[in-house]
Every structure is written in structure tokens, then in C-alpha cells.
């Protein structure tokens, strides 16, 4: 997979890709990340990329031209599966979206800033709009990093068996069950006996029950979603 990220703040975004699983995914050749600093496509020598909004109101809007120049250049070179715009006024990222994006070849991610981008960018270029939840961030940069992490770890071969995505929370619309490690008794706080029993069918059953219990308690909406699918 190749991901081209268009942003006003590449430096804000780079470090998460230089550690842990995102770093390993690149080293293994599973994903290439290319940053494009929107400022390099400015409309004048002073680096202008944004302007006041028509109709008045606080906050600057990213202009059509710099984004058009950057996107057109990329889209000339290869075919992109999606041009994703990160914005709070969009459907929320979920595991299903991450799964489907992880199967794509070439993605562009455009991150908003200030008041966002001129609507004509969204109308002309953007094929998918993604929010990461119902709260407002100062910009789309951190949200884009979240999206990349969720997607890249699902690319086949990125995770080893030890970190398999199959047992993640949400993969089956359930939260993950509790986990424990040594010691079995820490100052009187004991690990559930079932996990020490060696009876793996029973352990699976227990984990599933715990997952259901947690989901019912914390995120009952996930169980309702599941029944809608059926
Ligand atoms: Cl994608 N951008 C911003 N600025 N805030 C957000 C968001 C995105 N998703 C949730 N909040």
C-alpha cells in the first residue's frame, strides 16, 4: 500500500510512523508513506494557502488552488483508490472502514486545518470523508495518524501471530475480554481460575462471555448494530 498525506504540518505527523508497528510495516515493505507539505503548493511566494471565508465569520479556509495543484500532480502519476478528507463533519471511523481501507493499493489523505477546506475541494476531489469521533481537534493531522494506524496494522503480514488483529476489540463487534499475566496471585488479587485450568474450550467460552458482558455494560450500541446486520 502507498499512502500520500497532504498536510500543513508534516512535522506534527511524522513521529508516529517512526516507531513500533508503523515503522516495522514500512521496513517490511508493506506500506510507503509520503508526506506533502501543502505550503510548497502555495499560491504566492509568501506561502499563502488559506484565506477568509466568503460571507464572513471567524477562521481561515484552505484554498482550492494549492490543494488542486498537489492532488493533480499525484493523480497524474498513479490511480488512487480513495481521496480521503479528515474532518469532524463526516461519518466516524470504525473497524469495518479500517478493514476495507486495508485492502486498498493507493490512498490519499488530506487533512483539514483552521475552518477546513473550500467546499469545492470536497465536491471535486474527495471520495471519502472520515471523522474519528464526536469531538473537535485543532486539525485533521492527529486524526489522520489514527486512521493510518488503524488501517496499516490490518495489512496482511504487518502484525505477527503474537499481535494478531483477529482477537482485537471490535473485530466481531465485541469489546476484548480481560487479560492477565504473571503472577497468578499478586498481593491476594487472583487471576480467574479458569485461565489457569488448561481447558482451552472452556477458556474460549469464558472469554466470549466476558466480552459480551463488557460490551453489554460499556457499549450496548455495538450489540444493537450487530442485530441490524442480520
Ligand atoms: Cl478528522 N478533524 C478534526 N479537526 N477534529 C476531529 C476529527 C477530524 N475527527 C474528530 N474530531
JSON list of N, CA, C and O and ligand atoms in Angstrom, two decimals, residues 85-88 112 130-141 143-144, ligand 1:
[
{"chain": "A", "resi": 85, "resn": "UNK", "atom": "N", "xyz": [-10.70, 12.77, 3.05]},
{"chain": "A", "resi": 85, "resn": "UNK", "atom": "CA", "xyz": [-10.58, 14.06, 3.73]},
{"chain": "A", "resi": 85, "resn": "UNK", "atom": "C", "xyz": [-10.95, 13.88, 5.20]},
{"chain": "A", "resi": 85, "resn": "UNK", "atom": "O", "xyz": [-12.03, 13.37, 5.51]},
{"chain": "A", "resi": 86, "resn": "UNK", "atom": "N", "xyz": [-10.03, 14.26, 6.07]},
{"chain": "A", "resi": 86, "resn": "UNK", "atom": "CA", "xyz": [-10.25, 14.14, 7.51]},
{"chain": "A", "resi": 86, "resn": "UNK", "atom": "C", "xyz": [-10.98, 15.38, 8.02]},
{"chain": "A", "resi": 86, "resn": "UNK", "atom": "O", "xyz": [-10.48, 16.50, 7.89]},
{"chain": "A", "resi": 87, "resn": "UNK", "atom": "N", "xyz": [-12.16, 15.18, 8.59]},
{"chain": "A", "resi": 87, "resn": "UNK", "atom": "CA", "xyz": [-12.97, 16.31, 9.05]},
{"chain": "A", "resi": 87, "resn": "UNK", "atom": "C", "xyz": [-13.98, 15.84, 10.08]},
{"chain": "A", "resi": 87, "resn": "UNK", "atom": "O", "xyz": [-14.48, 14.71, 9.99]},
{"chain": "A", "resi": 88, "resn": "UNK", "atom": "N", "xyz": [-14.26, 16.66, 11.10]},
{"chain": "A", "resi": 88, "resn": "UNK", "atom": "CA", "xyz": [-15.22, 16.21, 12.11]},
{"chain": "A", "resi": 88, "resn": "UNK", "atom": "C", "xyz": [-16.65, 16.08, 11.57]},
{"chain": "A", "resi": 88, "resn": "UNK", "atom": "O", "xyz": [-17.44, 15.33, 12.13]},
{"chain": "A", "resi": 112, "resn": "UNK", "atom": "N", "xyz": [-7.52, 18.52, 7.16]},
{"chain": "A", "resi": 112, "resn": "UNK", "atom": "CA", "xyz": [-8.03, 19.88, 7.26]},
{"chain": "A", "resi": 112, "resn": "UNK", "atom": "C", "xyz": [-7.27, 20.65, 8.34]},
{"chain": "A", "resi": 112, "resn": "UNK", "atom": "O", "xyz": [-6.49, 20.10, 9.11]},
{"chain": "A", "resi": 130, "resn": "UNK", "atom": "N", "xyz": [-13.84, 11.25, 6.55]},
{"chain": "A", "resi": 130, "resn": "UNK", "atom": "CA", "xyz": [-13.73, 10.46, 7.78]},
{"chain": "A", "resi": 130, "resn": "UNK", "atom": "C", "xyz": [-13.48, 11.37, 8.98]},
{"chain": "A", "resi": 130, "resn": "UNK", "atom": "O", "xyz": [-12.61, 12.24, 8.94]},
{"chain": "A", "resi": 131, "resn": "UNK", "atom": "N", "xyz": [-14.25, 11.12, 10.03]},
{"chain": "A", "resi": 131, "resn": "UNK", "atom": "CA", "xyz": [-14.03, 11.75, 11.34]},
{"chain": "A", "resi": 131, "resn": "UNK", "atom": "C", "xyz": [-13.51, 10.64, 12.26]},
{"chain": "A", "resi": 131, "resn": "UNK", "atom": "O", "xyz": [-13.63, 9.47, 11.93]},
{"chain": "A", "resi": 132, "resn": "UNK", "atom": "N", "xyz": [-12.91, 10.98, 13.39]},
{"chain": "A", "resi": 132, "resn": "UNK", "atom": "CA", "xyz": [-12.53, 9.91, 14.32]},
{"chain": "A", "resi": 132, "resn": "UNK", "atom": "C", "xyz": [-13.35, 9.99, 15.60]},
{"chain": "A", "resi": 132, "resn": "UNK", "atom": "O", "xyz": [-13.02, 9.35, 16.59]},
{"chain": "A", "resi": 133, "resn": "UNK", "atom": "N", "xyz": [-14.44, 10.74, 15.59]},
{"chain": "A", "resi": 133, "resn": "UNK", "atom": "CA", "xyz": [-15.30, 10.74, 16.77]},
{"chain": "A", "resi": 133, "resn": "UNK", "atom": "C", "xyz": [-15.95, 12.09, 17.00]},
{"chain": "A", "resi": 133, "resn": "UNK", "atom": "O", "xyz": [-15.61, 13.08, 16.35]},
{"chain": "A", "resi": 134, "resn": "UNK", "atom": "N", "xyz": [-16.87, 12.12, 17.93]},
{"chain": "A", "resi": 134, "resn": "UNK", "atom": "CA", "xyz": [-17.68, 13.32, 18.14]},
{"chain": "A", "resi": 134, "resn": "UNK", "atom": "C", "xyz": [-17.04, 14.29, 19.13]},
{"chain": "A", "resi": 134, "resn": "UNK", "atom": "O", "xyz": [-17.51, 14.43, 20.25]},
{"chain": "A", "resi": 135, "resn": "UNK", "atom": "N", "xyz": [-15.97, 14.90, 18.70]},
{"chain": "A", "resi": 135, "resn": "UNK", "atom": "CA", "xyz": [-15.28, 15.94, 19.46]},
{"chain": "A", "resi": 135, "resn": "UNK", "atom": "C", "xyz": [-14.44, 16.67, 18.44]},
{"chain": "A", "resi": 135, "resn": "UNK", "atom": "O", "xyz": [-14.22, 16.15, 17.34]},
{"chain": "A", "resi": 136, "resn": "UNK", "atom": "N", "xyz": [-13.97, 17.86, 18.78]},
{"chain": "A", "resi": 136, "resn": "UNK", "atom": "CA", "xyz": [-13.24, 18.64, 17.77]},
{"chain": "A", "resi": 136, "resn": "UNK", "atom": "C", "xyz": [-11.76, 18.72, 18.13]},
{"chain": "A", "resi": 136, "resn": "UNK", "atom": "O", "xyz": [-11.40, 19.06, 19.25]},
{"chain": "A", "resi": 137, "resn": "UNK", "atom": "N", "xyz": [-10.91, 18.37, 17.16]},
{"chain": "A", "resi": 137, "resn": "UNK", "atom": "CA", "xyz": [-9.46, 18.52, 17.30]},
{"chain": "A", "resi": 137, "resn": "UNK", "atom": "C", "xyz": [-9.04, 19.80, 16.61]},
{"chain": "A", "resi": 137, "resn": "UNK", "atom": "O", "xyz": [-9.77, 20.34, 15.79]},
{"chain": "A", "resi": 138, "resn": "UNK", "atom": "N", "xyz": [-7.82, 20.27, 16.91]},
{"chain": "A", "resi": 138, "resn": "UNK", "atom": "CA", "xyz": [-7.35, 21.53, 16.29]},
{"chain": "A", "resi": 138, "resn": "UNK", "atom": "C", "xyz": [-7.11, 21.38, 14.81]},
{"chain": "A", "resi": 138, "resn": "UNK", "atom": "O", "xyz": [-7.05, 22.36, 14.08]},
{"chain": "A", "resi": 139, "resn": "UNK", "atom": "N", "xyz": [-6.92, 20.15, 14.36]},
{"chain": "A", "resi": 139, "resn": "UNK", "atom": "CA", "xyz": [-6.70, 19.91, 12.94]},
{"chain": "A", "resi": 139, "resn": "UNK", "atom": "C", "xyz": [-6.89, 18.44, 12.65]},
{"chain": "A", "resi": 139, "resn": "UNK", "atom": "O", "xyz": [-7.02, 17.64, 13.57]},
{"chain": "A", "resi": 140, "resn": "UNK", "atom": "N", "xyz": [-6.89, 18.08, 11.37]},
{"chain": "A", "resi": 140, "resn": "UNK", "atom": "CA", "xyz": [-7.10, 16.69, 11.00]},
{"chain": "A", "resi": 140, "resn": "UNK", "atom": "C", "xyz": [-5.84, 15.83, 11.08]},
{"chain": "A", "resi": 140, "resn": "UNK", "atom": "O", "xyz": [-5.89, 14.62, 10.85]},
{"chain": "A", "resi": 141, "resn": "UNK", "atom": "N", "xyz": [-4.69, 16.44, 11.42]},
{"chain": "A", "resi": 141, "resn": "UNK", "atom": "CA", "xyz": [-3.42, 15.71, 11.37]},
{"chain": "A", "resi": 141, "resn": "UNK", "atom": "C", "xyz": [-3.41, 14.50, 12.30]},
{"chain": "A", "resi": 141, "resn": "UNK", "atom": "O", "xyz": [-3.05, 13.39, 11.89]},
{"chain": "A", "resi": 143, "resn": "UNK", "atom": "N", "xyz": [-5.90, 13.03, 13.62]},
{"chain": "A", "resi": 143, "resn": "UNK", "atom": "CA", "xyz": [-6.94, 12.10, 13.18]},
{"chain": "A", "resi": 143, "resn": "UNK", "atom": "C", "xyz": [-6.42, 11.23, 12.03]},
{"chain": "A", "resi": 143, "resn": "UNK", "atom": "O", "xyz": [-6.69, 10.03, 11.98]},
{"chain": "A", "resi": 144, "resn": "UNK", "atom": "N", "xyz": [-5.65, 11.83, 11.13]},
{"chain": "A", "resi": 144, "resn": "UNK", "atom": "CA", "xyz": [-5.10, 11.07, 10.00]},
{"chain": "A", "resi": 144, "resn": "UNK", "atom": "C", "xyz": [-4.12, 10.01, 10.49]},
{"chain": "A", "resi": 144, "resn": "UNK", "atom": "O", "xyz": [-4.07, 8.90, 9.96]},
{"chain": "B", "resi": 1, "resn": "LIG", "atom": "CL1", "xyz": [-10.89, 14.20, 11.24]},
{"chain": "B", "resi": 1, "resn": "LIG", "atom": "N1", "xyz": [-10.62, 16.55, 12.37]},
{"chain": "B", "resi": 1, "resn": "LIG", "atom": "C1", "xyz": [-10.80, 17.41, 13.38]},
{"chain": "B", "resi": 1, "resn": "LIG", "atom": "N2", "xyz": [-10.32, 18.65, 13.26]},
{"chain": "B", "resi": 1, "resn": "LIG", "atom": "N3", "xyz": [-11.44, 17.10, 14.50]},
{"chain": "B", "resi": 1, "resn": "LIG", "atom": "C2", "xyz": [-11.90, 15.86, 14.60]},
{"chain": "B", "resi": 1, "resn": "LIG", "atom": "C3", "xyz": [-11.76, 14.91, 13.60]},
{"chain": "B", "resi": 1, "resn": "LIG", "atom": "C4", "xyz": [-11.10, 15.29, 12.46]},
{"chain": "B", "resi": 1, "resn": "LIG", "atom": "N4", "xyz": [-12.35, 13.77, 13.99]},
{"chain": "B", "resi": 1, "resn": "LIG", "atom": "C5", "xyz": [-12.83, 14.03, 15.18]},
{"chain": "B", "resi": 1, "resn": "LIG", "atom": "N5", "xyz": [-12.58, 15.28, 15.57]}
]
